[in-house]
Amino acid sequence: MHNLYQICMKKGSILVIDDNKNVLAALRLLLTGYYEKVRLLSSPNQIHMALREEVPDVVLLDMNFSAGINSGNEGLFWLSEIKKFDADIPVVLFTAYADVELAVKALHQGANDFVVKPWDNAKLLASLQSAYSIRQLRNEVKQLKDKQSVLQSELNKEPDICWGVSKAMMALQKIIEKVAKTDANILITGENGTGKEVVAREIHRLSQRNKEIMIAVDMGAIAETLFESELFGHVKGSFTDAQSDRTGKFEAADKGTLFLDEIGNLPLAMQSKLLNVLQMRQIVKVGSNHPIPIDIRLICATNLNLHEAVERSAFREDLYYRINTIQLEIPPLRDRVEDIPQLAAFFLKKYARKYNRENLQISPAAMQKLQEYPWAGNIRELQHAMEKAVILSDNRELGTADFLLSSKMRLEKMNQPVTLEEAEKMLIINSLKRNSDNYSQSAEELGITRPTLYSKIKKYGIF
C-alpha cells in the first residue's frame, strides 16, 4: 500500500501547519516518503508568506493554535484565508477535538476532509492522496479550458486573408481549396512579407483539422541546443535547466496542424532529427526512452530556394521531398500590381475599425502612388503603410502625403539580378508575362526547347 502511495504522490508538494513540534516531526517522517516537497509551519501567521513563495498541491491544517481554545474557529479562519489566495488548493483539516457539527461546517467552507488526532497513517495518507488527486484534476480541467478558449478564439476569427484579383492569386486560391482537405505536406515559398503564415492558417481553416489548434514555430529563432526540447519536449531533470516536464510543439499540435516557418534555416544536424520524426510519426522527449505517437498535418515555409540549397548540400534532399508533397509559390506584390487596390481597401477597413476612423477612403492619386511603388517588403510593408496612414492622417480621405514611401531607386535595385540563376529566372518570368503564359512562344523567344523551359520553370518554382 505504501508503495502505491509513493508512486502516486512522490511528485506532489504539501504544506503542513501545526503548533505542536512533536506532531510536525512525526509528519515530516511520514510524509517525506510520499511527497517531493514537505514544508512545515509551526504558526499560521506564516501561511500568507509561504503561499506567495510556492503554492502547494495539498495543505494539512490544524484547527486550534491558541492554548485552551478548541472551538476550531482558528482553523476555519485560516481555511478561508487559504481559499481567498487560491480557491483550488485542497485543504485537509486536522484536530484533536472531533465534532460532527464542526466537520460539516468545515466541509461547507471548502475543506476537502477532516482528520482526527491521533491519526491512523493509512487513513491520513488516503485522505491526502484524495486531495492531491482533486488538485491534479482541477489543473487538467484548467488546461483543457485554456486550450478550448484558445481554439474558440481561433475559430471565431474572421479569415485574415485577401486574395486579390490577379490571375496568379486566383490560381493559388483554387489549388489551396483542393489541397487543404487532404493531409498532404505543403511547402509554401515566397519572399519575406508575402503572407506565407497567413496562407498556412487559411489552409488549416479549410482543412478537416480546423477544430484543432495550429501551432506555428519560427525555426530560425530556435537555438540549436534547444531544438529537440522545443520541438519534441523534455522530461524533468534531463538537463540542467529542465525544472519540470515540457510538452514539445509536435505533441502540442497533435491532431492539428504544425507550421514550421523558415525551414530553410535549419542546420543539417537538426534536419536529420526532424526527418526521423516525420518518417516514424513519433517523438521521444529529451531524457526519455518512451516514444509518443503524433498525428499532425505539416506545413512548412521558406523564402530560400530549397532546390538550390539541396544542390549545394545545404539542405537534405530526402527532407526536401518529405515536406514538399505540394509546393505553393506566393508571388511578390510587385508582380501583381492589380491586387494592390483590393489589399489596400482590406487593410484600410481593418485599421479604420481598430482605430475608430470609420468611413475613411483613399484618394485616386494615393492609390496610383501605391500601385507604382515596388513594395520590397511585400504585403507586410503595405499593411504597415496603411496602418501608419490611418493613425497619422487627420483627413477623411488618405492622400499621397499620408504615404511616406521610399524612392523608386529601390525598384531599380531590386530588379538587378545578383546571380546568373536569378538573371535566368527573371528572363523566363518576363518572357512568360509578355507572352501571356504561352510556353511555346516563350521557349521560342528565349531560344530554348519547350521541355527545357518546363524544366527551368520547375527548377525555379515559377508558377
Coordinates of C-alpha atoms in Angstrom, one line a residue:
M1 CA 0.0 0.0 0.0
H2 CA 2.8 2.4 0.9
N3 CA 4.5 1.7 -2.5
L4 CA 1.3 2.7 -4.3
Y5 CA 1.1 6.0 -2.4
Q6 CA 4.7 6.6 -3.0
I7 CA 4.3 6.2 -6.8
C8 CA 1.2 8.4 -6.9
M9 CA 2.3 11.2 -4.7
K10 CA 6.1 11.5 -4.9
K11 CA 5.7 14.4 -7.3
G12 CA 3.4 16.4 -5.1
S13 CA 4.1 19.2 -2.5
I14 CA 2.4 19.6 0.8
L15 CA 2.3 22.4 3.4
V16 CA 1.6 21.3 7.0
I17 CA 0.6 23.9 9.7
D18 CA 0.5 22.7 13.3
D19 CA 1.8 24.4 16.5
N20 CA 2.9 21.1 18.1
K21 CA 6.5 20.4 17.2
N22 CA 6.2 16.7 18.0
V23 CA 3.3 16.4 15.6
L24 CA 5.4 18.3 12.9
A25 CA 8.4 15.9 13.5
A26 CA 6.2 12.9 13.1
L27 CA 4.5 14.2 10.0
R28 CA 7.9 15.0 8.4
L29 CA 9.0 11.4 8.9
L30 CA 5.7 10.1 7.5
L31 CA 5.2 12.5 4.5
T32 CA 8.8 12.8 3.2
G33 CA 8.5 9.4 1.6
Y34 CA 5.3 10.3 -0.3
Y35 CA 5.8 13.9 -1.3
E36 CA 8.6 15.6 -3.3
K37 CA 8.4 18.7 -1.1
V38 CA 7.2 18.8 2.5
R39 CA 7.1 22.3 4.2
L40 CA 6.3 22.6 7.9
L41 CA 5.0 25.7 9.7
S42 CA 4.5 26.0 13.4
S43 CA 2.5 29.2 13.2
P44 CA -0.5 30.0 10.9
N45 CA 0.8 33.6 10.7
Q46 CA 3.4 32.4 8.2
I47 CA 0.8 31.0 5.8
H48 CA 0.5 34.0 3.6
M49 CA 4.2 34.3 3.1
A50 CA 4.5 30.5 2.4
L51 CA 1.8 30.6 -0.2
R52 CA 3.4 33.6 -2.0
E53 CA 6.7 31.7 -2.2
E54 CA 5.2 28.5 -3.5
V55 CA 1.7 27.2 -4.0
P56 CA 1.4 23.6 -2.6
D57 CA -0.6 20.8 -4.1
V58 CA -2.1 20.0 -0.7
V59 CA -2.4 21.7 2.7
L60 CA -2.8 19.9 6.0
L61 CA -4.1 22.5 8.5
D62 CA -4.5 22.2 12.3
M63 CA -7.7 23.8 13.6
N64 CA -6.6 25.1 17.0
F65 CA -3.5 27.1 17.7
S66 CA -4.1 29.2 20.9
A67 CA -3.7 27.4 24.3
G68 CA -7.0 26.5 25.9
I69 CA -9.1 27.1 22.8
N70 CA -10.5 24.2 20.9
S71 CA -13.5 25.7 19.1
G72 CA -11.9 25.2 15.7
N73 CA -12.7 28.7 14.7
E74 CA -9.0 29.5 14.1
G75 CA -8.8 26.6 11.6
L76 CA -11.9 27.9 9.8
F77 CA -10.4 31.4 9.6
W78 CA -7.2 30.2 8.1
L79 CA -9.1 27.9 5.8
S80 CA -10.9 30.9 4.4
E81 CA -7.6 32.8 4.0
I82 CA -6.1 29.9 2.0
K83 CA -9.2 29.8 -0.2
K84 CA -9.0 33.5 -0.8
F85 CA -5.5 33.1 -2.0
D86 CA -6.3 30.1 -4.3
A87 CA -9.7 28.5 -4.1
D88 CA -8.4 25.4 -5.9
I89 CA -5.9 24.5 -3.2
P90 CA -7.2 21.3 -1.4
V91 CA -7.2 21.6 2.4
V92 CA -7.4 18.7 4.8
L93 CA -8.2 19.9 8.4
F94 CA -6.5 18.3 11.4
T95 CA -7.9 18.4 15.0
A96 CA -7.7 16.5 18.3
Y97 CA -11.3 17.5 19.1
A98 CA -13.7 15.6 17.0
D99 CA -17.0 17.4 16.5
V100 CA -19.5 16.4 13.8
E101 CA -21.0 19.9 13.6
L102 CA -17.6 21.4 13.2
A103 CA -16.6 18.9 10.5
V104 CA -19.8 19.7 8.5
K105 CA -19.1 23.4 8.8
A106 CA -15.6 23.0 7.6
L107 CA -16.6 21.0 4.6
H108 CA -19.2 23.6 3.7
Q109 CA -16.5 26.2 3.8
G110 CA -14.3 24.3 1.3
A111 CA -12.3 21.8 3.2
N112 CA -11.7 18.5 1.4
D113 CA -11.6 16.3 4.5
F114 CA -11.5 16.3 8.3
V115 CA -8.9 14.1 10.1
V116 CA -8.9 13.4 13.9
K117 CA -5.8 13.1 16.0
P118 CA -4.3 10.8 16.9
W119 CA -4.3 9.7 13.3
D120 CA -4.1 6.4 11.5
N121 CA -1.2 6.7 9.0
A122 CA -3.0 4.8 6.2
K123 CA -6.2 6.8 6.6
L124 CA -4.3 10.1 6.7
L125 CA -2.4 9.2 3.6
A126 CA -5.6 8.1 1.8
S127 CA -7.2 11.5 2.7
L128 CA -4.2 13.4 1.4
Q129 CA -4.0 11.3 -1.7
S130 CA -7.6 12.0 -2.5
A131 CA -7.0 15.8 -2.0
Y132 CA -3.9 15.6 -4.2
S133 CA -5.9 13.8 -7.0
I134 CA -8.5 16.5 -6.9
R135 CA -5.8 19.1 -7.3
Q136 CA -4.4 17.3 -10.4
L137 CA -7.9 17.0 -11.9
R138 CA -8.5 20.7 -11.4
N139 CA -5.2 21.5 -13.1
E140 CA -6.1 19.3 -16.0
V141 CA -9.6 20.9 -16.3
K142 CA -8.0 24.3 -16.3
Q143 CA -5.5 23.3 -19.0
L144 CA -8.4 21.9 -21.1
K145 CA -10.4 25.1 -20.6
D146 CA -7.4 27.3 -21.6
K147 CA -6.9 25.2 -24.7
Q148 CA -10.6 25.3 -25.5
S149 CA -10.5 29.1 -25.1
V150 CA -7.6 29.4 -27.5
L151 CA -9.3 27.2 -30.0
Q152 CA -12.6 29.0 -29.7
S153 CA -10.9 32.4 -30.3
E154 CA -9.1 31.0 -33.3
L155 CA -12.3 29.5 -34.7
N156 CA -14.2 32.8 -34.2
K157 CA -11.6 34.8 -36.1
E158 CA -12.5 36.2 -39.4
P159 CA -10.3 34.9 -42.2
D160 CA -7.4 37.3 -42.2
I161 CA -6.7 36.9 -45.9
C162 CA -7.3 39.0 -49.1
W163 CA -6.7 37.0 -52.3
G164 CA -6.8 39.9 -54.7
V165 CA -7.9 39.7 -58.3
S166 CA -4.7 38.7 -60.1
K167 CA -4.5 35.6 -62.2
A168 CA -1.7 34.2 -60.1
M169 CA -3.6 34.5 -56.8
M170 CA -6.8 33.2 -58.2
A171 CA -5.0 30.1 -59.4
L172 CA -3.3 29.8 -56.0
Q173 CA -6.6 30.0 -54.2
K174 CA -8.1 27.2 -56.3
I175 CA -5.1 24.9 -55.5
I176 CA -5.3 25.7 -51.8
E177 CA -9.0 24.8 -51.7
K178 CA -8.1 21.4 -53.2
V179 CA -5.1 20.5 -51.1
A180 CA -6.5 21.9 -47.8
K181 CA -8.9 19.0 -47.5
T182 CA -6.1 16.5 -47.7
D183 CA -3.3 15.7 -45.2
A184 CA -0.6 16.3 -47.8
N185 CA 2.6 18.0 -46.6
I186 CA 2.8 21.5 -48.0
L187 CA 5.8 23.8 -48.7
I188 CA 5.0 27.5 -49.1
T189 CA 7.7 29.5 -50.7
G190 CA 8.0 33.2 -51.5
E191 CA 9.8 36.4 -50.4
N192 CA 9.6 37.8 -46.9
G193 CA 6.3 39.6 -46.3
T194 CA 4.3 37.8 -49.0
G195 CA 2.0 36.2 -46.4
K196 CA 3.2 32.6 -46.1
E197 CA 1.9 32.2 -42.5
V198 CA -1.5 33.8 -43.5
V199 CA -1.8 31.2 -46.3
A200 CA -0.8 28.4 -43.8
R201 CA -3.6 29.5 -41.4
E202 CA -6.1 29.6 -44.3
I203 CA -5.1 26.0 -45.3
H204 CA -5.7 24.9 -41.7
R205 CA -9.0 26.8 -41.5
L206 CA -10.2 24.9 -44.7
S207 CA -8.9 21.6 -43.5
Q208 CA -10.6 18.7 -41.7
R209 CA -8.4 19.5 -38.7
N210 CA -9.8 23.0 -38.2
K211 CA -11.4 22.2 -34.9
E212 CA -7.9 21.6 -33.5
I213 CA -5.1 24.0 -33.0
M214 CA -2.4 25.2 -35.4
I215 CA 1.0 25.6 -33.8
A216 CA 3.4 28.0 -35.6
V217 CA 7.2 27.6 -35.0
D218 CA 9.9 30.0 -36.3
M219 CA 12.7 27.5 -37.0
G220 CA 15.2 30.3 -37.5
A221 CA 14.7 31.5 -33.9
I222 CA 15.4 28.2 -32.2
A223 CA 18.9 27.8 -30.8
E224 CA 20.5 24.5 -31.9
T225 CA 21.0 23.4 -28.3
L226 CA 17.2 23.8 -27.6
F227 CA 15.9 22.3 -30.9
E228 CA 14.9 18.9 -29.5
S229 CA 13.4 20.4 -26.3
E230 CA 11.3 23.0 -28.2
L231 CA 10.0 20.6 -30.8
F232 CA 9.9 17.2 -29.0
G233 CA 9.7 18.3 -25.3
H234 CA 11.8 17.0 -22.4
V235 CA 11.3 15.3 -19.0
K236 CA 12.3 16.9 -15.7
G237 CA 15.9 16.6 -14.9
S238 CA 17.0 15.7 -18.4
F239 CA 19.4 18.7 -18.4
T240 CA 20.4 21.5 -16.1
D241 CA 17.5 23.9 -16.7
A242 CA 14.8 21.2 -17.0
Q243 CA 13.0 22.0 -13.8
S244 CA 9.8 20.3 -15.0
D245 CA 8.3 18.2 -17.8
R246 CA 7.8 20.1 -21.0
T247 CA 5.4 19.4 -23.9
G248 CA 7.1 20.0 -27.3
K249 CA 5.5 21.7 -30.3
F250 CA 4.8 18.3 -32.1
E251 CA 2.9 16.9 -29.2
A252 CA 1.0 20.2 -28.6
A253 CA -0.1 20.1 -32.3
D254 CA -1.3 16.5 -32.1
K255 CA -4.5 16.1 -34.2
G256 CA -4.0 19.6 -35.6
T257 CA -1.5 21.5 -37.8
L258 CA 2.2 22.2 -37.3
F259 CA 3.6 25.1 -39.2
L260 CA 7.4 25.3 -39.4
D261 CA 8.3 28.7 -40.7
E262 CA 11.8 29.5 -42.1
I263 CA 12.5 25.7 -42.5
G264 CA 15.4 26.6 -44.8
N265 CA 17.4 28.0 -41.9
L266 CA 17.5 24.6 -40.1
P267 CA 21.1 23.3 -39.6
L268 CA 21.9 20.0 -41.2
A269 CA 22.2 18.1 -37.9
M270 CA 18.7 19.2 -36.9
Q271 CA 17.3 18.3 -40.4
S272 CA 18.3 14.7 -39.7
K273 CA 16.3 14.6 -36.4
L274 CA 13.3 16.3 -38.0
L275 CA 13.3 13.8 -40.9
N276 CA 13.4 10.9 -38.5
V277 CA 10.3 12.2 -36.6
L278 CA 8.4 12.7 -39.9
Q279 CA 9.3 9.2 -41.1
M280 CA 8.4 7.4 -37.8
R281 CA 5.4 9.7 -36.9
Q282 CA 6.5 9.6 -33.3
I283 CA 8.7 11.7 -31.0
V284 CA 10.8 10.9 -28.0
K285 CA 11.2 13.6 -25.3
V286 CA 14.7 14.6 -24.3
G287 CA 15.7 12.4 -21.3
S288 CA 13.0 9.7 -22.1
N289 CA 13.0 6.4 -23.9
H290 CA 9.3 6.3 -24.4
P291 CA 8.1 7.0 -28.0
I292 CA 4.9 9.2 -28.3
P293 CA 2.9 8.8 -31.5
I294 CA 2.0 12.1 -33.2
D295 CA -0.7 12.8 -35.7
I296 CA -0.1 16.2 -37.4
R297 CA -0.6 18.0 -40.7
L298 CA 2.7 19.5 -41.6
I299 CA 3.1 22.9 -43.4
C300 CA 6.5 24.4 -43.9
A301 CA 7.6 27.8 -45.4
T302 CA 10.8 29.4 -46.5
N303 CA 12.0 32.4 -48.5
L304 CA 15.0 30.4 -49.7
N305 CA 15.4 28.4 -52.9
L306 CA 15.5 24.9 -51.3
H307 CA 16.1 23.2 -54.6
E308 CA 19.3 25.2 -54.9
A309 CA 20.1 24.5 -51.3
V310 CA 19.8 20.8 -52.0
E311 CA 22.3 21.1 -54.9
R312 CA 24.7 22.9 -52.6
S313 CA 24.2 20.1 -50.0
A314 CA 22.9 22.7 -47.5
F315 CA 19.5 21.0 -47.3
R316 CA 18.8 17.3 -47.2
E317 CA 17.2 16.1 -50.4
D318 CA 15.2 13.4 -48.6
L319 CA 13.8 16.0 -46.2
Y320 CA 13.0 18.4 -49.1
Y321 CA 10.8 15.8 -50.7
R322 CA 9.3 14.7 -47.4
I323 CA 8.0 18.3 -46.7
N324 CA 7.2 19.1 -50.4
T325 CA 4.4 16.9 -51.5
I326 CA 2.7 20.1 -52.7
Q327 CA 4.6 23.4 -53.2
L328 CA 2.8 26.7 -53.2
E329 CA 4.7 29.8 -54.5
I330 CA 3.4 33.2 -53.4
P331 CA 4.4 35.8 -56.0
P332 CA 5.8 39.1 -54.8
L333 CA 3.5 42.1 -54.6
R334 CA 5.3 44.0 -57.4
D335 CA 4.4 41.2 -59.8
R336 CA 0.6 41.5 -59.1
V337 CA 0.0 45.3 -59.0
E338 CA -3.6 44.7 -59.9
D339 CA -4.1 43.3 -56.3
I340 CA -3.0 46.4 -54.6
P341 CA -6.3 48.3 -54.6
Q342 CA -8.1 45.4 -53.0
L343 CA -5.4 44.8 -50.5
A344 CA -5.2 48.5 -49.6
A345 CA -9.0 48.6 -49.1
F346 CA -8.8 45.4 -47.0
F347 CA -6.2 46.9 -44.6
L348 CA -7.9 50.3 -44.6
K349 CA -11.1 48.7 -43.3
K350 CA -9.2 46.7 -40.7
Y351 CA -7.4 49.6 -39.2
A352 CA -10.2 52.1 -39.6
R353 CA -12.3 49.9 -37.4
K354 CA -9.4 49.3 -35.0
Y355 CA -8.6 53.0 -34.5
N356 CA -12.2 54.3 -34.7
R357 CA -11.7 56.0 -38.1
E358 CA -14.8 54.8 -39.9
N359 CA -15.6 56.0 -43.5
L360 CA -12.0 56.6 -44.4
Q361 CA -11.2 56.5 -48.1
I362 CA -8.1 56.5 -50.3
S363 CA -7.8 59.2 -53.0
P364 CA -7.2 58.1 -56.6
A365 CA -3.8 59.8 -56.6
A366 CA -2.8 58.0 -53.5
M367 CA -3.9 54.7 -54.9
Q368 CA -1.8 55.3 -58.0
K369 CA 1.2 56.1 -55.8
L370 CA 0.7 52.7 -54.0
Q371 CA 0.5 50.9 -57.3
E372 CA 3.7 52.5 -58.6
Y373 CA 5.7 51.7 -55.5
P374 CA 7.9 48.5 -55.7
W375 CA 7.0 47.1 -52.2
A376 CA 10.2 45.3 -51.3
G377 CA 8.6 44.3 -48.1
N378 CA 5.6 43.0 -50.0
I379 CA 2.2 42.7 -48.3
R380 CA 3.7 43.2 -44.8
E381 CA 5.1 46.6 -45.9
L382 CA 1.8 47.6 -47.5
Q383 CA 0.0 46.6 -44.3
H384 CA 2.3 48.8 -42.1
A385 CA 2.0 51.7 -44.5
M386 CA -1.8 51.6 -44.3
E387 CA -1.9 51.3 -40.5
K388 CA 0.5 54.2 -40.2
A389 CA -1.6 56.4 -42.6
V390 CA -4.8 55.6 -40.7
I391 CA -3.2 56.6 -37.4
L392 CA -1.5 59.8 -38.5
S393 CA -3.9 61.3 -41.0
D394 CA -6.4 63.9 -39.9
N395 CA -8.4 63.8 -43.1
R396 CA -11.4 61.7 -44.2
E397 CA -9.5 60.8 -47.4
L398 CA -6.0 59.5 -47.4
G399 CA -3.9 61.4 -49.9
T400 CA -0.4 61.0 -51.4
A401 CA 1.1 62.9 -48.5
D402 CA -0.2 60.3 -46.0
F403 CA 2.0 57.6 -47.5
L404 CA 5.7 58.4 -46.9
L405 CA 7.3 55.8 -49.2
S406 CA 10.9 55.4 -50.2
S407 CA 12.4 56.4 -53.5
K408 CA 11.8 54.4 -56.7
M409 CA 15.5 53.7 -56.7
R410 CA 14.6 50.6 -54.6
L411 CA 12.8 49.2 -57.5
E412 CA 15.8 49.6 -59.8
K413 CA 18.0 48.0 -57.2
M414 CA 15.5 45.1 -56.7
N415 CA 15.3 44.4 -60.4
Q416 CA 19.1 43.9 -60.7
P417 CA 19.8 40.2 -60.7
V418 CA 22.6 39.1 -58.3
T419 CA 23.5 35.7 -59.8
L420 CA 23.2 34.0 -63.2
E421 CA 20.4 31.9 -61.9
E422 CA 18.4 34.9 -60.8
A423 CA 19.0 36.6 -64.1
E424 CA 17.8 33.5 -66.0
K425 CA 14.7 33.2 -63.7
M426 CA 13.9 36.9 -64.3
L427 CA 14.2 36.4 -68.1
I428 CA 11.8 33.5 -68.0
I429 CA 9.3 35.3 -65.8
N430 CA 9.3 38.4 -68.0
S431 CA 9.0 36.3 -71.2
L432 CA 6.0 34.4 -69.8
K433 CA 4.4 37.7 -68.9
R434 CA 4.9 39.2 -72.4
N435 CA 3.5 36.0 -74.0
S436 CA 0.6 35.6 -71.5
D437 CA 2.0 32.3 -70.2
N438 CA 2.2 30.8 -73.6
Y439 CA 5.1 28.3 -73.1
S440 CA 5.7 27.7 -76.8
Q441 CA 6.1 31.3 -77.7
S442 CA 8.3 31.9 -74.6
A443 CA 10.5 29.0 -75.4
E444 CA 11.0 30.3 -79.0
E445 CA 11.7 33.8 -77.7
L446 CA 14.3 32.5 -75.2
G447 CA 15.9 30.3 -77.8
I448 CA 15.3 27.0 -75.9
T449 CA 13.1 24.0 -76.4
R450 CA 9.7 23.7 -74.7
P451 CA 10.9 20.7 -72.4
T452 CA 13.9 22.8 -71.3
L453 CA 11.6 25.7 -70.4
Y454 CA 9.4 23.3 -68.4
S455 CA 12.4 22.0 -66.6
K456 CA 13.6 25.5 -65.7
I457 CA 10.1 26.6 -64.6
K458 CA 10.1 23.6 -62.2
K459 CA 13.7 24.3 -61.0
Y460 CA 13.0 27.9 -60.1
G461 CA 9.5 27.3 -58.7
I462 CA 7.8 29.6 -61.3
F463 CA 4.0 29.0 -61.4

